[in-house]
Amino acid sequence: MAPKMKTRGTTRTLKSSNDEETKTNVHSEDSPLEVGKAVRGKRKASGSGKTGKQESSKAEKSPERPQYCHWLMKSEPESRLENGIDVKFGIEDLKTLPNQTGCWDGVRNYQARNFMRDMKEGQHAFFYHSNCKEPGIAGIMKIVKESYVDHTQFDKKDVHYDASSKADNPKWSMVDVQFERMLKRFIPLSELKKIHLQHKAKGGSLNGMALFTRARLSVQPLTSEEFEFVLSLEDNDPL
DNA sequence: GCCAACGTTGGC
DNA sequence: GCCAACGTTGGC
């Protein structure tokens, strides 16, 4: 999800200074390369930004995560009720916010959250429309505030309220994103999938794209090569 | 609306 | 720590 929105699921969270999860489980935080699983979650962005704080800190526990500098974030552009609340948040909704900026709250999946924690100010992310008539990449946004605590985890009225998260050790984080531009044309999932299959067979940039290898992850990294390749599609005719 | 894929929970 | 049951994501 994206900004203010809620999306279905995912969760993201932030953390900051605190802890990271110490748990051992699998889920968690960590892993540098993340292996696998996916996440869900989407998010939403809500309005602005000023609020947050940043977190930072703690150590990052897992030392070496590969560093990515391009991202893809999913959100649902069509109305859907979750606990009676509409989680719709498409790119047009982001444009509408003050300064065209919102916080990507609601991510409730550790892997997705960890990727948000890796995001740096100034990096770019694709705004992906999910769970809708025409899934695909609609536009580009910029990370304008690095990860800080997602306040919605403490809000009982919020769809993504998390009773297990304590104020002194918040589980979930979010970032602020600002609309940058629409793609010159919408790049549908179906087209990306065809290319991915070709590249998988014969080699090519989209060979291992997370959108297909980790389909349920709502916040995912792209290599620079993947990002540039997708961007190049804007100038081509639809497949 | 279906359902495959996969993350999470919780008993043991 | 294993793993079955359950819940969620999200394409179709």
Tab-separated table of C-alpha atoms (C1' of nucleotides) in Angstrom:
chain	number	residue	atom	x	y	z
A	1	MET	CA	0.000	0.000	0.000
A	2	ALA	CA	0.834	3.126	-0.289
A	3	PRO	CA	0.262	6.177	1.101
A	4	LYS	CA	-2.454	6.645	2.914
A	5	MET	CA	-3.936	4.011	1.946
A	6	LYS	CA	-4.334	1.132	3.175
A	7	THR	CA	-3.777	-1.588	1.390
A	8	ARG	CA	-4.359	-4.734	2.198
A	9	GLY	CA	-2.001	-5.934	3.866
A	10	THR	CA	1.121	-5.616	4.267
A	11	THR	CA	2.546	-4.292	6.785
A	12	ARG	CA	5.226	-2.374	7.213
A	13	THR	CA	6.584	-0.979	10.022
A	14	LEU	CA	9.168	0.861	11.101
A	15	LYS	CA	11.371	0.736	13.639
A	16	SER	CA	13.828	2.638	14.645
A	17	SER	CA	15.584	2.627	17.196
A	18	ASN	CA	14.508	0.029	18.875
A	19	ASP	CA	14.755	-3.123	18.341
A	20	GLU	CA	14.643	-5.200	15.923
A	21	GLU	CA	13.147	-8.057	16.443
A	22	THR	CA	14.881	-10.342	18.348
A	23	LYS	CA	13.020	-13.106	17.728
A	24	THR	CA	14.278	-15.762	16.048
A	25	ASN	CA	11.988	-16.505	13.790
A	26	VAL	CA	11.935	-16.423	10.508
A	27	HIS	CA	10.245	-13.630	9.883
A	28	SER	CA	11.939	-11.065	10.760
A	29	GLU	CA	13.916	-8.702	10.214
A	30	ASP	CA	16.396	-9.356	8.570
A	31	SER	CA	18.053	-10.972	6.401
A	32	PRO	CA	20.153	-9.564	4.202
A	33	LEU	CA	19.119	-10.830	1.263
A	34	GLU	CA	15.956	-11.776	1.995
A	35	VAL	CA	15.076	-14.812	1.055
A	36	GLY	CA	12.152	-15.424	0.486
A	37	LYS	CA	9.124	-14.970	1.454
A	38	ALA	CA	7.090	-12.521	0.713
A	39	VAL	CA	5.172	-10.196	2.113
A	40	ARG	CA	2.147	-8.673	1.756
A	41	GLY	CA	1.210	-5.558	2.416
A	42	LYS	CA	0.578	-2.591	0.869
A	43	ARG	CA	0.301	0.642	2.201
A	44	LYS	CA	-0.983	3.798	2.100
A	45	ALA	CA	0.077	7.023	2.296
A	46	SER	CA	-1.371	9.491	4.249
A	47	GLY	CA	-0.702	12.854	4.269
A	48	SER	CA	2.265	14.282	4.965
A	49	GLY	CA	4.794	14.540	6.271
A	50	LYS	CA	5.752	16.343	8.735
A	51	THR	CA	5.419	14.419	11.454
A	52	GLY	CA	7.658	11.964	11.779
A	53	LYS	CA	10.568	11.274	13.292
A	54	GLN	CA	13.164	9.422	12.068
A	55	GLU	CA	14.576	6.682	13.315
A	56	SER	CA	17.475	5.413	12.740
A	57	SER	CA	19.189	3.666	14.381
A	58	LYS	CA	19.708	0.934	15.860
A	59	ALA	CA	21.908	-1.031	14.624
A	60	GLU	CA	21.234	-2.675	11.912
A	61	LYS	CA	21.438	-5.894	12.574
A	62	SER	CA	21.958	-7.577	9.705
A	63	PRO	CA	24.833	-6.357	8.313
A	64	GLU	CA	24.946	-6.899	5.012
A	65	ARG	CA	21.999	-6.408	3.042
A	66	PRO	CA	22.714	-5.741	-0.484
A	67	GLN	CA	22.069	-2.260	-1.129
A	68	TYR	CA	19.388	-1.391	-3.474
A	69	CYS	CA	18.476	2.053	-4.624
A	70	HIS	CA	15.322	1.483	-6.615
A	71	TRP	CA	11.999	0.194	-5.394
A	72	LEU	CA	8.513	-0.878	-6.295
A	73	MET	CA	5.641	-0.273	-3.908
A	74	LYS	CA	2.164	-1.705	-4.290
A	75	SER	CA	-1.115	-0.103	-3.458
A	76	GLU	CA	-4.696	-0.669	-4.443
A	77	PRO	CA	-6.257	1.958	-6.703
A	78	GLU	CA	-9.777	0.554	-6.443
A	79	SER	CA	-12.125	0.737	-3.495
A	80	ARG	CA	-12.197	-2.279	-1.255
A	81	LEU	CA	-13.450	-2.464	2.280
A	82	GLU	CA	-11.347	-3.963	4.971
A	83	ASN	CA	-13.011	-3.897	8.348
A	84	GLY	CA	-15.443	-1.453	6.933
A	85	ILE	CA	-12.720	0.896	5.857
A	86	ASP	CA	-11.888	1.677	2.265
A	87	VAL	CA	-8.279	0.875	1.559
A	88	LYS	CA	-8.202	2.488	-1.864
A	89	PHE	CA	-5.057	4.438	-2.548
A	90	GLY	CA	-3.953	4.817	-6.118
A	91	ILE	CA	-1.430	7.135	-7.655
A	92	GLU	CA	-4.144	9.686	-8.280
A	93	ASP	CA	-4.783	9.747	-4.558
A	94	LEU	CA	-1.129	10.458	-3.857
A	95	LYS	CA	-1.234	13.383	-6.275
A	96	THR	CA	-4.073	14.844	-4.340
A	97	LEU	CA	-2.258	15.097	-1.022
A	98	PRO	CA	-0.584	18.312	0.071
A	99	ASN	CA	2.728	18.575	-1.665
A	100	GLN	CA	1.760	15.343	-3.424
A	101	THR	CA	3.404	13.644	-0.491
A	102	GLY	CA	2.173	10.940	1.844
A	103	CYS	CA	3.400	8.354	4.292
A	104	TRP	CA	3.389	4.762	3.192
A	105	ASP	CA	1.789	3.324	6.252
A	106	GLY	CA	0.108	0.032	6.827
A	107	VAL	CA	2.898	-2.266	5.792
A	108	ARG	CA	2.707	-5.249	8.109
A	109	ASN	CA	5.164	-7.663	6.673
A	110	TYR	CA	8.698	-7.892	7.936
A	111	GLN	CA	10.426	-8.166	4.647
A	112	ALA	CA	8.549	-5.265	3.176
A	113	ARG	CA	9.230	-3.254	6.302
A	114	ASN	CA	12.903	-4.024	6.159
A	115	PHE	CA	13.112	-2.836	2.616
A	116	MET	CA	11.451	0.409	3.614
A	117	ARG	CA	14.045	0.775	6.318
A	118	ASP	CA	16.715	0.493	3.685
A	119	MET	CA	15.300	3.314	1.611
A	120	LYS	CA	17.233	6.547	1.394
A	121	GLU	CA	16.005	10.014	0.724
A	122	GLY	CA	16.045	10.867	-2.946
A	123	GLN	CA	15.666	7.300	-4.196
A	124	HIS	CA	12.925	6.425	-6.625
A	125	ALA	CA	10.136	3.903	-6.407
A	126	PHE	CA	7.579	2.726	-8.910
A	127	PHE	CA	3.969	3.108	-7.833
A	128	TYR	CA	2.380	-0.253	-8.649
A	129	HIS	CA	-1.366	-0.730	-8.808
A	130	SER	CA	-2.389	-4.073	-7.380
A	131	ASN	CA	-5.537	-6.056	-6.839
A	132	CYS	CA	-7.364	-4.184	-9.573
A	133	LYS	CA	-8.663	-4.454	-13.083
A	134	GLU	CA	-5.365	-3.639	-14.676
A	135	PRO	CA	-2.443	-4.313	-12.401
A	136	GLY	CA	0.803	-2.631	-13.359
A	137	ILE	CA	3.170	0.283	-12.916
A	138	ALA	CA	1.556	3.686	-13.078
A	139	GLY	CA	4.208	6.182	-12.110
A	140	ILE	CA	7.274	7.133	-10.163
A	141	MET	CA	7.665	8.572	-6.717
A	142	LYS	CA	10.585	9.780	-4.684
A	143	ILE	CA	11.455	8.844	-1.136
A	144	VAL	CA	11.368	12.130	0.741
A	145	LYS	CA	11.655	10.906	4.316
A	146	GLU	CA	13.493	7.864	5.523
A	147	SER	CA	11.865	5.291	7.733
A	148	TYR	CA	10.203	6.273	10.953
A	149	VAL	CA	7.521	4.812	13.170
A	150	ASP	CA	4.218	4.028	11.519
A	151	HIS	CA	1.742	5.607	13.904
A	152	THR	CA	-1.165	3.596	12.538
A	153	GLN	CA	0.033	0.518	14.404
A	154	PHE	CA	-1.135	2.148	17.639
A	155	ASP	CA	-4.440	3.434	16.323
A	156	LYS	CA	-7.259	1.106	17.218
A	157	LYS	CA	-9.412	2.674	14.601
A	158	ASP	CA	-6.951	2.014	11.849
A	159	VAL	CA	-7.234	-1.024	9.654
A	160	HIS	CA	-3.654	-1.863	10.333
A	161	TYR	CA	-3.762	-1.501	14.090
A	162	ASP	CA	-1.396	-3.977	15.703
A	163	ALA	CA	-2.203	-4.780	19.293
A	164	SER	CA	1.054	-6.623	19.663
A	165	SER	CA	3.180	-3.568	18.990
A	166	LYS	CA	4.176	-1.509	21.986
A	167	ALA	CA	4.941	2.169	22.026
A	168	ASP	CA	8.299	1.610	23.575
A	169	ASN	CA	9.229	-0.815	20.874
A	170	PRO	CA	7.268	-0.195	17.722
A	171	LYS	CA	7.275	-2.960	15.197
A	172	TRP	CA	6.355	-1.115	12.065
A	173	SER	CA	7.897	1.619	10.032
A	174	MET	CA	6.961	3.765	7.086
A	175	VAL	CA	8.580	6.261	4.750
A	176	ASP	CA	7.228	9.387	3.103
A	177	VAL	CA	6.922	9.388	-0.646
A	178	GLN	CA	6.274	12.195	-3.079
A	179	PHE	CA	4.658	11.860	-6.473
A	180	GLU	CA	7.178	12.510	-9.181
A	181	ARG	CA	5.506	11.720	-12.463
A	182	MET	CA	3.251	9.319	-14.277
A	183	LEU	CA	4.947	6.947	-16.676
A	184	LYS	CA	4.448	8.044	-20.273
A	185	ARG	CA	2.245	5.022	-20.559
A	186	PHE	CA	0.920	2.579	-17.973
A	187	ILE	CA	3.037	-0.588	-17.998
A	188	PRO	CA	0.699	-3.495	-17.333
A	189	LEU	CA	1.705	-6.517	-15.327
A	190	SER	CA	0.797	-8.682	-18.304
A	191	GLU	CA	3.457	-7.011	-20.408
A	192	LEU	CA	6.071	-7.225	-17.684
A	193	LYS	CA	5.243	-10.866	-17.284
A	194	LYS	CA	5.748	-11.641	-20.954
A	195	ILE	CA	9.098	-9.928	-20.867
A	196	HIS	CA	10.040	-11.675	-17.663
A	197	LEU	CA	9.275	-15.052	-19.218
A	198	GLN	CA	11.336	-14.242	-22.293
A	199	HIS	CA	14.204	-13.034	-20.209
A	200	LYS	CA	14.024	-16.083	-18.058
A	201	ALA	CA	14.290	-18.272	-21.111
A	202	LYS	CA	16.875	-16.381	-23.069
A	203	GLY	CA	18.412	-13.983	-20.664
A	204	GLY	CA	17.606	-10.374	-20.063
A	205	SER	CA	17.225	-7.700	-17.449
A	206	LEU	CA	13.908	-8.800	-16.019
A	207	ASN	CA	15.004	-12.331	-15.509
A	208	GLY	CA	14.801	-12.253	-11.740
A	209	MET	CA	12.433	-9.396	-11.120
A	210	ALA	CA	10.976	-9.578	-7.617
A	211	LEU	CA	7.507	-8.844	-8.938
A	212	PHE	CA	7.530	-12.406	-10.248
A	213	THR	CA	9.981	-14.189	-8.017
A	214	ARG	CA	8.403	-12.805	-4.847
A	215	ALA	CA	4.980	-11.918	-6.026
A	216	ARG	CA	3.392	-11.202	-2.705
A	217	LEU	CA	5.969	-8.804	-1.419
A	218	SER	CA	4.389	-5.364	-1.330
A	219	VAL	CA	7.558	-3.339	-1.073
A	220	GLN	CA	10.336	-4.725	-3.190
A	221	PRO	CA	13.733	-3.756	-4.512
A	222	LEU	CA	14.759	-3.452	-8.142
A	223	THR	CA	18.282	-3.518	-9.441
A	224	SER	CA	19.325	-0.457	-11.407
A	225	GLU	CA	19.235	-2.575	-14.508
A	226	GLU	CA	15.670	-3.650	-13.842
A	227	PHE	CA	14.614	-0.113	-13.086
A	228	GLU	CA	16.156	1.280	-16.254
A	229	PHE	CA	14.733	-1.505	-18.340
A	230	VAL	CA	11.219	-0.899	-17.103
A	231	LEU	CA	11.653	2.808	-17.736
A	232	SER	CA	12.757	2.118	-21.277
A	233	LEU	CA	9.417	0.464	-21.933
A	234	GLU	CA	7.696	3.819	-21.665
A	235	ASP	CA	9.001	4.787	-25.048
A	236	ASN	CA	8.061	1.554	-26.738
A	237	ASP	CA	4.747	0.430	-28.048
A	238	PRO	CA	2.835	-1.860	-25.745
A	239	LEU	CA	3.707	-5.450	-26.287
B	1	DG	C1'	-15.297	-15.344	-6.616
B	2	DC	C1'	-11.537	-18.810	-6.816
B	3	DC	C1'	-7.531	-20.348	-5.348
B	4	DA	C1'	-2.280	-20.910	-5.430
B	5	DA	C1'	1.437	-19.320	-3.056
B	6	DC	C1'	3.337	-18.275	0.955
B	7	DG	C1'	3.699	-15.889	5.570
B	8	DT	C1'	2.304	-16.442	10.503
B	9	DT	C1'	0.815	-18.722	14.641
B	10	DG	C1'	1.029	-21.783	18.125
B	11	DG	C1'	1.129	-26.607	19.993
B	12	DC	C1'	4.286	-29.868	20.972
C	1	DG	C1'	12.867	-25.959	16.418
C	2	DC	C1'	9.291	-28.493	13.626
C	3	DC	C1'	5.309	-28.325	11.333
C	4	DA	C1'	0.181	-28.342	10.609
C	5	DA	C1'	-3.400	-25.230	10.527
C	6	DC	C1'	-4.734	-20.971	9.369
C	7	DG	C1'	-4.761	-16.344	7.235
C	8	DT	C1'	-3.602	-13.181	3.550
C	9	DT	C1'	-2.161	-11.484	-1.046
C	10	DG	C1'	-3.300	-10.622	-5.357
C	11	DG	C1'	-3.673	-12.452	-10.209
C	12	DC	C1'	-7.029	-14.277	-12.915
